[in-house]
């Protein structure tokens, strides 16, 4: 029997159906409320399911993250980012032949035409790579707009392949622009992560010496970031996409949302914070600032809107981070500060009571630094990883049917009043 929730408005009882989830919390379907002349109020969407989805499941209390049902730990250990892309897009893992075809389809789309590269001429070395990435992806809309039908699934698939293929090339171009070097095009025969690292660290006529440990760590980071259900940037992609806009434009909107320090910008903010702290002797001072309710300072890389015990991605990332540091032989002093901060957060009441644990950005920031990626590039790498998630959610929305996203409000402004001409004020 369908479970119902009753609410009483001015003495009238209204039955609201409860929609059953395959895992996790059920949701109260409040769509009928509009007929009763009322809206629900939920700033920040803390209690709101904005859509139904079959892509990713998170249990924040238990620290569980599943892509299409598969635990993130298993995917990070045994899969590859491109296989995860296939899984997200198609709902199932590929057979060997399906995967070989998919990899080839991605490889074929990785190069960026020379004409298009001039988009970067409008930027300079100081331009933020996230701004360049956002602009370049938005600009792709101009190449794939005429004749593009968002209701044609083959067109949508082409957009998905193209975005997953081109984002490493664009990301590497933003890096090359910022160091004033020539762009490097992708190479056949390199893995997705190797190609990205080679496009960053290779030079004309000289391939980068990419160690398997670094390529593997990078691939893991991409897997860990590939999707995270209805987070701010994914919700932005869905909201923009719900206007039937071009998918490249919708994804560019998601990239803009990701940039903020409360979302994807956190890994950059982590490194800035660790650098500012600088030494273990100053940790207590910063922890006190974080705990002071009158000080806006927060420990970057701690806390999560959804994970309230531990972030399963952080566990994988912590191991990967140590593997990279061991291989490179770097005794990064910032890692000491990071480790000490982690211990304090796990021991002190302030953090325990508020369930503030290190999140994935805490360790990914340190790994990126060790690999030689400049801090300003960190969120671009998150963009690269999140691409399959965004495009899968956009595709799911188009496939399942949707309404234009149009939230309502609780109006608290002035009531109607007459305009007074300026000379009478
Ligand atoms: N350092 C110190 N105190 C914190 C922190 C922090 N990082 N995060 C939350 N708090 C405190 C906050 O002050 C509040 O205290 P009180 O109850 O005394 O007022 C309490 O914890 C609850 O905070 P909240 O803002 O209601 O929590 P939220 O779930 O809305 O915020 C968050 C989640 C991620 C925005 C927040 O924890 C934060 O700003 N963290 C630092 C930035 C960061 O690392 N962001 C990356 C998130 S993971 C990447 C991703 O998946 O996108």
JSON list of C-alpha atoms and ligand atoms in Angstrom, two decimals, residues 46 228 231 258 261-264 266-267 270 290-291 293 297-308 311 313 350-351 354 356 359-361 382 386, ligand 1:
[
{"chain": "A", "resi": 46, "resn": "UNK", "atom": "CA", "xyz": [18.40, 20.69, 2.72]},
{"chain": "A", "resi": 228, "resn": "UNK", "atom": "CA", "xyz": [28.12, 13.05, -6.60]},
{"chain": "A", "resi": 231, "resn": "UNK", "atom": "CA", "xyz": [25.39, 18.65, -5.73]},
{"chain": "A", "resi": 258, "resn": "UNK", "atom": "CA", "xyz": [31.92, 24.25, -9.29]},
{"chain": "A", "resi": 261, "resn": "UNK", "atom": "CA", "xyz": [35.33, 27.49, -2.52]},
{"chain": "A", "resi": 262, "resn": "UNK", "atom": "CA", "xyz": [32.36, 25.79, -0.84]},
{"chain": "A", "resi": 263, "resn": "UNK", "atom": "CA", "xyz": [32.26, 23.28, -3.72]},
{"chain": "A", "resi": 264, "resn": "UNK", "atom": "CA", "xyz": [35.04, 22.42, -6.18]},
{"chain": "A", "resi": 266, "resn": "UNK", "atom": "CA", "xyz": [37.80, 23.73, -1.85]},
{"chain": "A", "resi": 267, "resn": "UNK", "atom": "CA", "xyz": [40.92, 21.79, -2.93]},
{"chain": "A", "resi": 270, "resn": "UNK", "atom": "CA", "xyz": [42.95, 23.68, 1.20]},
{"chain": "A", "resi": 290, "resn": "UNK", "atom": "CA", "xyz": [37.90, 27.83, 13.05]},
{"chain": "A", "resi": 291, "resn": "UNK", "atom": "CA", "xyz": [36.11, 27.20, 16.34]},
{"chain": "A", "resi": 293, "resn": "UNK", "atom": "CA", "xyz": [31.82, 31.63, 16.12]},
{"chain": "A", "resi": 297, "resn": "UNK", "atom": "CA", "xyz": [37.51, 31.29, 9.07]},
{"chain": "A", "resi": 298, "resn": "UNK", "atom": "CA", "xyz": [36.76, 27.63, 8.38]},
{"chain": "A", "resi": 299, "resn": "UNK", "atom": "CA", "xyz": [39.13, 24.72, 8.03]},
{"chain": "A", "resi": 300, "resn": "UNK", "atom": "CA", "xyz": [39.11, 24.11, 4.28]},
{"chain": "A", "resi": 301, "resn": "UNK", "atom": "CA", "xyz": [38.73, 20.45, 3.33]},
{"chain": "A", "resi": 302, "resn": "UNK", "atom": "CA", "xyz": [36.72, 19.67, 6.45]},
{"chain": "A", "resi": 303, "resn": "UNK", "atom": "CA", "xyz": [33.01, 19.03, 6.63]},
{"chain": "A", "resi": 304, "resn": "UNK", "atom": "CA", "xyz": [30.52, 18.08, 4.01]},
{"chain": "A", "resi": 305, "resn": "UNK", "atom": "CA", "xyz": [26.87, 18.84, 3.46]},
{"chain": "A", "resi": 306, "resn": "UNK", "atom": "CA", "xyz": [26.11, 15.15, 2.95]},
{"chain": "A", "resi": 307, "resn": "UNK", "atom": "CA", "xyz": [28.90, 13.05, 4.55]},
{"chain": "A", "resi": 308, "resn": "UNK", "atom": "CA", "xyz": [28.44, 13.49, 8.25]},
{"chain": "A", "resi": 311, "resn": "UNK", "atom": "CA", "xyz": [33.94, 10.80, 3.19]},
{"chain": "A", "resi": 313, "resn": "UNK", "atom": "CA", "xyz": [36.51, 9.27, -1.27]},
{"chain": "A", "resi": 350, "resn": "UNK", "atom": "CA", "xyz": [34.07, 20.86, 18.30]},
{"chain": "A", "resi": 351, "resn": "UNK", "atom": "CA", "xyz": [34.72, 18.73, 15.21]},
{"chain": "A", "resi": 354, "resn": "UNK", "atom": "CA", "xyz": [29.56, 18.77, 14.34]},
{"chain": "A", "resi": 356, "resn": "UNK", "atom": "CA", "xyz": [33.42, 17.57, 10.61]},
{"chain": "A", "resi": 359, "resn": "UNK", "atom": "CA", "xyz": [36.75, 15.45, 2.76]},
{"chain": "A", "resi": 360, "resn": "UNK", "atom": "CA", "xyz": [38.23, 14.36, -0.58]},
{"chain": "A", "resi": 361, "resn": "UNK", "atom": "CA", "xyz": [39.60, 17.83, -1.34]},
{"chain": "A", "resi": 382, "resn": "UNK", "atom": "CA", "xyz": [37.83, 18.46, -10.48]},
{"chain": "A", "resi": 386, "resn": "UNK", "atom": "CA", "xyz": [33.11, 15.56, -12.86]},
{"chain": "B", "resi": 1, "resn": "LIG", "atom": "N1", "xyz": [35.56, 24.47, 9.81]},
{"chain": "B", "resi": 1, "resn": "LIG", "atom": "C1", "xyz": [35.05, 24.89, 10.99]},
{"chain": "B", "resi": 1, "resn": "LIG", "atom": "N2", "xyz": [33.75, 24.82, 11.31]},
{"chain": "B", "resi": 1, "resn": "LIG", "atom": "C2", "xyz": [32.89, 24.31, 10.38]},
{"chain": "B", "resi": 1, "resn": "LIG", "atom": "C3", "xyz": [33.36, 23.86, 9.13]},
{"chain": "B", "resi": 1, "resn": "LIG", "atom": "C4", "xyz": [34.74, 23.95, 8.86]},
{"chain": "B", "resi": 1, "resn": "LIG", "atom": "N3", "xyz": [35.22, 23.55, 7.70]},
{"chain": "B", "resi": 1, "resn": "LIG", "atom": "N4", "xyz": [32.32, 23.41, 8.43]},
{"chain": "B", "resi": 1, "resn": "LIG", "atom": "C5", "xyz": [31.24, 23.56, 9.19]},
{"chain": "B", "resi": 1, "resn": "LIG", "atom": "N5", "xyz": [31.58, 24.11, 10.38]},
{"chain": "B", "resi": 1, "resn": "LIG", "atom": "C6", "xyz": [30.70, 24.38, 11.52]},
{"chain": "B", "resi": 1, "resn": "LIG", "atom": "C7", "xyz": [29.83, 25.60, 11.27]},
{"chain": "B", "resi": 1, "resn": "LIG", "atom": "O1", "xyz": [30.44, 26.79, 11.70]},
{"chain": "B", "resi": 1, "resn": "LIG", "atom": "C8", "xyz": [28.60, 25.24, 12.06]},
{"chain": "B", "resi": 1, "resn": "LIG", "atom": "O2", "xyz": [28.87, 25.48, 13.43]},
{"chain": "B", "resi": 1, "resn": "LIG", "atom": "P1", "xyz": [27.70, 25.96, 14.45]},
{"chain": "B", "resi": 1, "resn": "LIG", "atom": "O3", "xyz": [26.73, 24.80, 14.49]},
{"chain": "B", "resi": 1, "resn": "LIG", "atom": "O4", "xyz": [28.40, 26.20, 15.73]},
{"chain": "B", "resi": 1, "resn": "LIG", "atom": "O5", "xyz": [27.11, 27.19, 13.83]},
{"chain": "B", "resi": 1, "resn": "LIG", "atom": "C9", "xyz": [28.46, 23.71, 11.88]},
{"chain": "B", "resi": 1, "resn": "LIG", "atom": "O6", "xyz": [29.81, 23.26, 11.62]},
{"chain": "B", "resi": 1, "resn": "LIG", "atom": "C10", "xyz": [27.56, 23.32, 10.72]},
{"chain": "B", "resi": 1, "resn": "LIG", "atom": "O7", "xyz": [27.99, 24.04, 9.57]},
{"chain": "B", "resi": 1, "resn": "LIG", "atom": "P2", "xyz": [27.09, 24.28, 8.28]},
{"chain": "B", "resi": 1, "resn": "LIG", "atom": "O8", "xyz": [27.63, 25.45, 7.51]},
{"chain": "B", "resi": 1, "resn": "LIG", "atom": "O9", "xyz": [25.64, 24.33, 8.68]},
{"chain": "B", "resi": 1, "resn": "LIG", "atom": "O10", "xyz": [27.34, 22.95, 7.48]},
{"chain": "B", "resi": 1, "resn": "LIG", "atom": "P3", "xyz": [26.93, 22.69, 5.98]},
{"chain": "B", "resi": 1, "resn": "LIG", "atom": "O11", "xyz": [26.60, 21.25, 5.88]},
{"chain": "B", "resi": 1, "resn": "LIG", "atom": "O12", "xyz": [25.92, 23.67, 5.53]},
{"chain": "B", "resi": 1, "resn": "LIG", "atom": "O13", "xyz": [28.30, 23.05, 5.21]},
{"chain": "B", "resi": 1, "resn": "LIG", "atom": "C11", "xyz": [30.31, 22.86, 4.00]},
{"chain": "B", "resi": 1, "resn": "LIG", "atom": "C12", "xyz": [29.05, 22.14, 4.52]},
{"chain": "B", "resi": 1, "resn": "LIG", "atom": "C13", "xyz": [31.10, 21.87, 3.13]},
{"chain": "B", "resi": 1, "resn": "LIG", "atom": "C14", "xyz": [29.91, 24.05, 3.10]},
{"chain": "B", "resi": 1, "resn": "LIG", "atom": "C15", "xyz": [31.15, 23.34, 5.20]},
{"chain": "B", "resi": 1, "resn": "LIG", "atom": "O14", "xyz": [31.48, 22.25, 6.04]},
{"chain": "B", "resi": 1, "resn": "LIG", "atom": "C16", "xyz": [32.43, 24.08, 4.78]},
{"chain": "B", "resi": 1, "resn": "LIG", "atom": "O15", "xyz": [32.38, 25.29, 4.53]},
{"chain": "B", "resi": 1, "resn": "LIG", "atom": "N6", "xyz": [33.61, 23.34, 4.67]},
{"chain": "B", "resi": 1, "resn": "LIG", "atom": "C17", "xyz": [34.83, 23.94, 4.22]},
{"chain": "B", "resi": 1, "resn": "LIG", "atom": "C18", "xyz": [34.84, 24.02, 2.71]},
{"chain": "B", "resi": 1, "resn": "LIG", "atom": "C19", "xyz": [35.02, 22.68, 2.05]},
{"chain": "B", "resi": 1, "resn": "LIG", "atom": "O16", "xyz": [35.89, 21.90, 2.38]},
{"chain": "B", "resi": 1, "resn": "LIG", "atom": "N7", "xyz": [34.16, 22.41, 1.03]},
{"chain": "B", "resi": 1, "resn": "LIG", "atom": "C20", "xyz": [34.25, 21.22, 0.20]},
{"chain": "B", "resi": 1, "resn": "LIG", "atom": "C21", "xyz": [33.08, 20.34, 0.31]},
{"chain": "B", "resi": 1, "resn": "LIG", "atom": "S1", "xyz": [33.40, 18.75, -0.40]},
{"chain": "B", "resi": 1, "resn": "LIG", "atom": "C22", "xyz": [33.53, 19.01, -2.07]},
{"chain": "B", "resi": 1, "resn": "LIG", "atom": "C23", "xyz": [32.31, 18.64, -2.81]},
{"chain": "B", "resi": 1, "resn": "LIG", "atom": "O17", "xyz": [31.85, 17.49, -2.71]},
{"chain": "B", "resi": 1, "resn": "LIG", "atom": "O18", "xyz": [31.81, 19.52, -3.53]}
]
